[in-house]
Amino acid sequence: MDRTFAARLGALRKSTEQSQKDAAAALGVSQALLSHYERGIRECGLGFVTRAAAHYNVTCDYLLGTSSLGCGFSEGAFCPKDIPEDNKLDVLTIFRCLTVLRENLQNQPSSCRDEALRYFALTTYRFLVSAINAGDLPRSWIGERAPIENFMFLEYLGGLENVLLDSIERGPQRIHDSKAPLCIKTLANEVEKYTAMQIEQVFNPLSE
């Protein structure tokens, strides 16, 4: 087992100001065995990992060293600083990007905030519609009168998105230069790479 487990196990006990004897009793092991776990001398079973995670109110991933977040998604989503997980594009990274954008919008005029909110809501709604039409979500999740099977309705949603984006782009420019958060850089890099790859696939056959 990775040394991270031993280090975090000991650090968590000390942060809660528990003696090794009390922690061992709560975790159902002897003090000597817990000492071995904390020093990395012996490896424990998965049962102990789950008990320790529950006892210290952290995730198993955190204990095992596969995550830097003690409390999982909810903690990471609103952490204001860069975290190691920002290096990869996943749901948490995207959610953190939205959180960053939300914080930046707080300093904008109310009209700009409203337009941005409508845009994000509309984008999410379009995703819901696509998932429902694909059979991945129940139809009852949105209004029963929404004509989601109608092609023109879907095109209209896309048009509204473009109108809102155009309005946002024409808004007051008050942004000062600053270092981009890691989650934003990761999302931008991954989307730009994906876009470039798709463009290359379209135009390469035309040049042959």
PDB file of C-alpha atoms in Angstrom, residues 6-190:
ATOM      1  CA  ALA A   6       0.152   5.647   6.459  1.00  0.00           C
ATOM      2  CA  ALA A   7       0.929   9.371   6.509  1.00  0.00           C
ATOM      3  CA  ARG A   8      -2.702  10.426   6.176  1.00  0.00           C
ATOM      4  CA  LEU A   9      -3.908   7.886   8.723  1.00  0.00           C
ATOM      5  CA  GLY A  10      -1.541   9.295  11.326  1.00  0.00           C
ATOM      6  CA  ALA A  11      -2.200  12.916  10.366  1.00  0.00           C
ATOM      7  CA  LEU A  12      -5.966  12.478  10.637  1.00  0.00           C
ATOM      8  CA  ARG A  13      -5.690  10.983  14.110  1.00  0.00           C
ATOM      9  CA  LYS A  14      -3.465  13.834  15.282  1.00  0.00           C
ATOM     10  CA  SER A  15      -5.733  16.471  13.715  1.00  0.00           C
ATOM     11  CA  THR A  16      -8.651  15.122  15.762  1.00  0.00           C
ATOM     12  CA  GLU A  17      -6.468  15.078  18.896  1.00  0.00           C
ATOM     13  CA  GLN A  18      -7.107  11.393  19.552  1.00  0.00           C
ATOM     14  CA  SER A  19      -4.605   9.238  21.321  1.00  0.00           C
ATOM     15  CA  GLN A  20      -3.415   6.181  19.459  1.00  0.00           C
ATOM     16  CA  LYS A  21      -5.046   4.035  22.128  1.00  0.00           C
ATOM     17  CA  ASP A  22      -8.467   5.681  21.729  1.00  0.00           C
ATOM     18  CA  ALA A  23      -8.308   5.625  17.929  1.00  0.00           C
ATOM     19  CA  ALA A  24      -7.337   1.958  17.924  1.00  0.00           C
ATOM     20  CA  ALA A  25     -10.295   1.094  20.157  1.00  0.00           C
ATOM     21  CA  ALA A  26     -12.684   3.031  17.908  1.00  0.00           C
ATOM     22  CA  LEU A  27     -11.292   1.315  14.809  1.00  0.00           C
ATOM     23  CA  GLY A  28     -11.428  -2.180  16.310  1.00  0.00           C
ATOM     24  CA  VAL A  29      -7.693  -2.937  16.261  1.00  0.00           C
ATOM     25  CA  SER A  30      -4.933  -3.100  18.825  1.00  0.00           C
ATOM     26  CA  GLN A  31      -2.807  -0.038  19.515  1.00  0.00           C
ATOM     27  CA  ALA A  32       0.258  -1.910  18.290  1.00  0.00           C
ATOM     28  CA  LEU A  33      -1.416  -2.770  14.980  1.00  0.00           C
ATOM     29  CA  LEU A  34      -2.594   0.810  14.463  1.00  0.00           C
ATOM     30  CA  SER A  35       0.940   1.988  15.143  1.00  0.00           C
ATOM     31  CA  HIS A  36       2.196  -0.358  12.422  1.00  0.00           C
ATOM     32  CA  TYR A  37      -0.422   0.974   9.990  1.00  0.00           C
ATOM     33  CA  GLU A  38       0.486   4.590  10.725  1.00  0.00           C
ATOM     34  CA  ARG A  39       4.193   3.886  10.270  1.00  0.00           C
ATOM     35  CA  GLY A  40       3.667   1.903   7.084  1.00  0.00           C
ATOM     36  CA  ILE A  41       5.158  -1.275   8.532  1.00  0.00           C
ATOM     37  CA  ARG A  42       2.100  -3.402   7.804  1.00  0.00           C
ATOM     38  CA  GLU A  43      -0.692  -3.202   5.255  1.00  0.00           C
ATOM     39  CA  CYS A  44      -4.333  -3.272   6.281  1.00  0.00           C
ATOM     40  CA  GLY A  45      -7.390  -4.782   4.634  1.00  0.00           C
ATOM     41  CA  LEU A  46     -10.152  -2.918   2.833  1.00  0.00           C
ATOM     42  CA  GLY A  47     -12.439  -3.344   5.833  1.00  0.00           C
ATOM     43  CA  PHE A  48     -10.098  -1.245   7.952  1.00  0.00           C
ATOM     44  CA  VAL A  49      -9.831   1.387   5.207  1.00  0.00           C
ATOM     45  CA  THR A  50     -13.613   1.839   5.128  1.00  0.00           C
ATOM     46  CA  ARG A  51     -13.828   1.966   8.930  1.00  0.00           C
ATOM     47  CA  ALA A  52     -11.050   4.541   9.112  1.00  0.00           C
ATOM     48  CA  ALA A  53     -12.659   6.664   6.385  1.00  0.00           C
ATOM     49  CA  ALA A  54     -15.976   6.645   8.249  1.00  0.00           C
ATOM     50  CA  HIS A  55     -14.292   7.322  11.600  1.00  0.00           C
ATOM     51  CA  TYR A  56     -12.383  10.353  10.327  1.00  0.00           C
ATOM     52  CA  ASN A  57     -15.196  11.478   8.002  1.00  0.00           C
ATOM     53  CA  VAL A  58     -13.108  11.380   4.819  1.00  0.00           C
ATOM     54  CA  THR A  59     -13.305   9.402   1.592  1.00  0.00           C
ATOM     55  CA  CYS A  60     -11.505   6.116   1.028  1.00  0.00           C
ATOM     56  CA  ASP A  61      -9.871   7.706  -2.035  1.00  0.00           C
ATOM     57  CA  TYR A  62      -8.358  10.375   0.184  1.00  0.00           C
ATOM     58  CA  LEU A  63      -6.975   7.818   2.632  1.00  0.00           C
ATOM     59  CA  LEU A  64      -5.512   5.713  -0.171  1.00  0.00           C
ATOM     60  CA  GLY A  65      -3.855   8.726  -1.789  1.00  0.00           C
ATOM     61  CA  THR A  66      -5.833   8.708  -5.031  1.00  0.00           C
ATOM     62  CA  SER A  67      -7.524  12.028  -4.201  1.00  0.00           C
ATOM     63  CA  SER A  68      -6.366  15.196  -2.496  1.00  0.00           C
ATOM     64  CA  LEU A  69      -9.911  15.922  -1.319  1.00  0.00           C
ATOM     65  CA  GLY A  70     -10.928  14.673   2.075  1.00  0.00           C
ATOM     66  CA  CYS A  71     -14.667  15.032   1.567  1.00  0.00           C
ATOM     67  CA  GLY A  72     -14.966  14.277  -2.128  1.00  0.00           C
ATOM     68  CA  PHE A  73     -16.883  16.150  -4.818  1.00  0.00           C
ATOM     69  CA  SER A  74     -18.735  18.637  -2.605  1.00  0.00           C
ATOM     70  CA  GLU A  75     -15.523  19.889  -1.017  1.00  0.00           C
ATOM     71  CA  GLY A  76     -13.584  20.085  -4.266  1.00  0.00           C
ATOM     72  CA  ALA A  77     -16.310  21.835  -6.223  1.00  0.00           C
ATOM     73  CA  PHE A  78     -16.108  24.968  -4.089  1.00  0.00           C
ATOM     74  CA  CYS A  79     -12.419  24.956  -3.135  1.00  0.00           C
ATOM     75  CA  PRO A  80     -11.130  28.418  -4.216  1.00  0.00           C
ATOM     76  CA  LYS A  81      -7.553  27.271  -4.840  1.00  0.00           C
ATOM     77  CA  ASP A  82      -6.153  25.001  -7.553  1.00  0.00           C
ATOM     78  CA  ILE A  83      -6.276  21.309  -6.667  1.00  0.00           C
ATOM     79  CA  PRO A  84      -4.370  18.399  -8.291  1.00  0.00           C
ATOM     80  CA  GLU A  85      -7.609  17.069  -9.790  1.00  0.00           C
ATOM     81  CA  ASP A  86      -7.803  20.210 -11.959  1.00  0.00           C
ATOM     82  CA  ASN A  87      -5.136  18.693 -14.214  1.00  0.00           C
ATOM     83  CA  LYS A  88      -7.654  16.340 -15.841  1.00  0.00           C
ATOM     84  CA  LEU A  89     -10.948  17.091 -17.538  1.00  0.00           C
ATOM     85  CA  ASP A  90     -13.841  15.438 -15.715  1.00  0.00           C
ATOM     86  CA  VAL A  91     -17.160  16.409 -14.144  1.00  0.00           C
ATOM     87  CA  LEU A  92     -15.480  17.937 -11.086  1.00  0.00           C
ATOM     88  CA  THR A  93     -13.209  20.117 -13.249  1.00  0.00           C
ATOM     89  CA  ILE A  94     -16.148  21.369 -15.324  1.00  0.00           C
ATOM     90  CA  PHE A  95     -18.160  22.095 -12.174  1.00  0.00           C
ATOM     91  CA  ARG A  96     -15.215  24.018 -10.740  1.00  0.00           C
ATOM     92  CA  CYS A  97     -14.992  26.059 -13.959  1.00  0.00           C
ATOM     93  CA  LEU A  98     -18.641  27.013 -13.553  1.00  0.00           C
ATOM     94  CA  THR A  99     -17.963  27.978  -9.943  1.00  0.00           C
ATOM     95  CA  VAL A 100     -15.098  30.240 -11.053  1.00  0.00           C
ATOM     96  CA  LEU A 101     -17.318  31.864 -13.687  1.00  0.00           C
ATOM     97  CA  ARG A 102     -20.067  32.354 -11.120  1.00  0.00           C
ATOM     98  CA  GLU A 103     -17.671  34.142  -8.770  1.00  0.00           C
ATOM     99  CA  ASN A 104     -16.446  36.416 -11.574  1.00  0.00           C
ATOM    100  CA  LEU A 105     -20.003  37.277 -12.565  1.00  0.00           C
ATOM    101  CA  GLN A 106     -20.725  38.616  -9.082  1.00  0.00           C
ATOM    102  CA  ASN A 107     -18.812  41.779 -10.029  1.00  0.00           C
ATOM    103  CA  GLN A 108     -20.776  42.338 -13.241  1.00  0.00           C
ATOM    104  CA  PRO A 109     -23.938  44.468 -13.667  1.00  0.00           C
ATOM    105  CA  SER A 110     -27.162  42.614 -12.900  1.00  0.00           C
ATOM    106  CA  SER A 111     -28.167  42.547 -16.587  1.00  0.00           C
ATOM    107  CA  CYS A 112     -24.948  40.705 -17.483  1.00  0.00           C
ATOM    108  CA  ARG A 113     -25.428  38.259 -14.621  1.00  0.00           C
ATOM    109  CA  ASP A 114     -28.992  37.560 -15.717  1.00  0.00           C
ATOM    110  CA  GLU A 115     -27.960  36.880 -19.320  1.00  0.00           C
ATOM    111  CA  ALA A 116     -25.146  34.575 -18.233  1.00  0.00           C
ATOM    112  CA  LEU A 117     -27.511  32.724 -15.897  1.00  0.00           C
ATOM    113  CA  ARG A 118     -30.058  32.273 -18.691  1.00  0.00           C
ATOM    114  CA  TYR A 119     -27.330  31.024 -21.018  1.00  0.00           C
ATOM    115  CA  PHE A 120     -26.062  28.378 -18.589  1.00  0.00           C
ATOM    116  CA  ALA A 121     -29.632  27.356 -17.756  1.00  0.00           C
ATOM    117  CA  LEU A 122     -30.504  27.043 -21.449  1.00  0.00           C
ATOM    118  CA  THR A 123     -27.361  25.025 -22.190  1.00  0.00           C
ATOM    119  CA  THR A 124     -28.158  22.646 -19.337  1.00  0.00           C
ATOM    120  CA  TYR A 125     -31.766  22.390 -20.519  1.00  0.00           C
ATOM    121  CA  ARG A 126     -30.636  21.454 -24.037  1.00  0.00           C
ATOM    122  CA  PHE A 127     -28.448  18.731 -22.548  1.00  0.00           C
ATOM    123  CA  LEU A 128     -31.455  17.461 -20.573  1.00  0.00           C
ATOM    124  CA  VAL A 129     -33.570  17.389 -23.736  1.00  0.00           C
ATOM    125  CA  SER A 130     -30.898  15.447 -25.629  1.00  0.00           C
ATOM    126  CA  ALA A 131     -30.548  12.948 -22.783  1.00  0.00           C
ATOM    127  CA  ILE A 132     -34.330  12.491 -22.614  1.00  0.00           C
ATOM    128  CA  ASN A 133     -34.619  12.011 -26.376  1.00  0.00           C
ATOM    129  CA  ALA A 134     -31.818   9.441 -26.159  1.00  0.00           C
ATOM    130  CA  GLY A 135     -33.716   7.559 -23.447  1.00  0.00           C
ATOM    131  CA  ASP A 136     -31.108   8.235 -20.756  1.00  0.00           C
ATOM    132  CA  LEU A 137     -33.412  10.358 -18.567  1.00  0.00           C
ATOM    133  CA  PRO A 138     -37.172  10.171 -17.884  1.00  0.00           C
ATOM    134  CA  ARG A 139     -39.485  12.420 -19.909  1.00  0.00           C
ATOM    135  CA  SER A 140     -41.189  13.587 -16.707  1.00  0.00           C
ATOM    136  CA  TRP A 141     -38.108  15.571 -15.701  1.00  0.00           C
ATOM    137  CA  ILE A 142     -39.179  18.543 -17.853  1.00  0.00           C
ATOM    138  CA  GLY A 143     -42.491  20.175 -18.797  1.00  0.00           C
ATOM    139  CA  GLU A 144     -44.899  17.802 -20.504  1.00  0.00           C
ATOM    140  CA  ARG A 145     -45.890  20.454 -23.051  1.00  0.00           C
ATOM    141  CA  ALA A 146     -42.342  21.091 -24.253  1.00  0.00           C
ATOM    142  CA  PRO A 147     -42.200  19.794 -27.876  1.00  0.00           C
ATOM    143  CA  ILE A 148     -38.791  18.208 -27.464  1.00  0.00           C
ATOM    144  CA  GLU A 149     -39.296  15.837 -30.410  1.00  0.00           C
ATOM    145  CA  ASN A 150     -39.834  18.811 -32.743  1.00  0.00           C
ATOM    146  CA  PHE A 151     -36.713  19.665 -34.752  1.00  0.00           C
ATOM    147  CA  MET A 152     -37.680  23.352 -35.004  1.00  0.00           C
ATOM    148  CA  PHE A 153     -37.984  23.594 -31.216  1.00  0.00           C
ATOM    149  CA  LEU A 154     -34.439  22.286 -30.815  1.00  0.00           C
ATOM    150  CA  GLU A 155     -33.186  24.721 -33.463  1.00  0.00           C
ATOM    151  CA  TYR A 156     -34.931  27.562 -31.644  1.00  0.00           C
ATOM    152  CA  LEU A 157     -33.160  26.648 -28.403  1.00  0.00           C
ATOM    153  CA  GLY A 158     -29.850  26.810 -30.252  1.00  0.00           C
ATOM    154  CA  GLY A 159     -30.785  30.199 -31.675  1.00  0.00           C
ATOM    155  CA  LEU A 160     -31.590  31.534 -28.220  1.00  0.00           C
ATOM    156  CA  GLU A 161     -28.177  30.399 -27.010  1.00  0.00           C
ATOM    157  CA  ASN A 162     -26.501  32.358 -29.802  1.00  0.00           C
ATOM    158  CA  VAL A 163     -28.564  35.469 -29.029  1.00  0.00           C
ATOM    159  CA  LEU A 164     -27.590  35.323 -25.357  1.00  0.00           C
ATOM    160  CA  LEU A 165     -23.919  34.763 -26.195  1.00  0.00           C
ATOM    161  CA  ASP A 166     -23.962  37.745 -28.546  1.00  0.00           C
ATOM    162  CA  SER A 167     -25.494  39.904 -25.829  1.00  0.00           C
ATOM    163  CA  ILE A 168     -22.905  38.744 -23.291  1.00  0.00           C
ATOM    164  CA  GLU A 169     -20.055  39.525 -25.697  1.00  0.00           C
ATOM    165  CA  ARG A 170     -21.408  43.049 -26.230  1.00  0.00           C
ATOM    166  CA  GLY A 171     -21.590  43.715 -22.500  1.00  0.00           C
ATOM    167  CA  PRO A 172     -19.302  46.102 -20.593  1.00  0.00           C
ATOM    168  CA  GLN A 173     -15.644  45.079 -20.724  1.00  0.00           C
ATOM    169  CA  ARG A 174     -14.321  45.411 -17.178  1.00  0.00           C
ATOM    170  CA  ILE A 175     -12.107  42.358 -17.000  1.00  0.00           C
ATOM    171  CA  HIS A 176      -8.570  42.860 -15.708  1.00  0.00           C
ATOM    172  CA  ASP A 177      -5.820  40.443 -16.636  1.00  0.00           C
ATOM    173  CA  SER A 178      -5.159  37.718 -14.098  1.00  0.00           C
ATOM    174  CA  LYS A 179      -3.730  34.223 -13.893  1.00  0.00           C
ATOM    175  CA  ALA A 180      -6.202  31.625 -15.125  1.00  0.00           C
ATOM    176  CA  PRO A 181      -7.227  28.970 -12.584  1.00  0.00           C
ATOM    177  CA  LEU A 182      -5.889  25.509 -13.410  1.00  0.00           C
ATOM    178  CA  CYS A 183      -9.394  24.112 -13.980  1.00  0.00           C
ATOM    179  CA  ILE A 184     -10.067  26.800 -16.621  1.00  0.00           C
ATOM    180  CA  LYS A 185      -6.738  26.137 -18.362  1.00  0.00           C
ATOM    181  CA  THR A 186      -7.400  22.396 -18.424  1.00  0.00           C
ATOM    182  CA  LEU A 187     -10.894  22.810 -19.870  1.00  0.00           C
ATOM    183  CA  ALA A 188      -9.710  25.311 -22.498  1.00  0.00           C
ATOM    184  CA  ASN A 189      -6.763  23.134 -23.544  1.00  0.00           C
ATOM    185  CA  GLU A 190      -8.864  19.980 -23.837  1.00  0.00           C
TER     186      GLU A 190
END
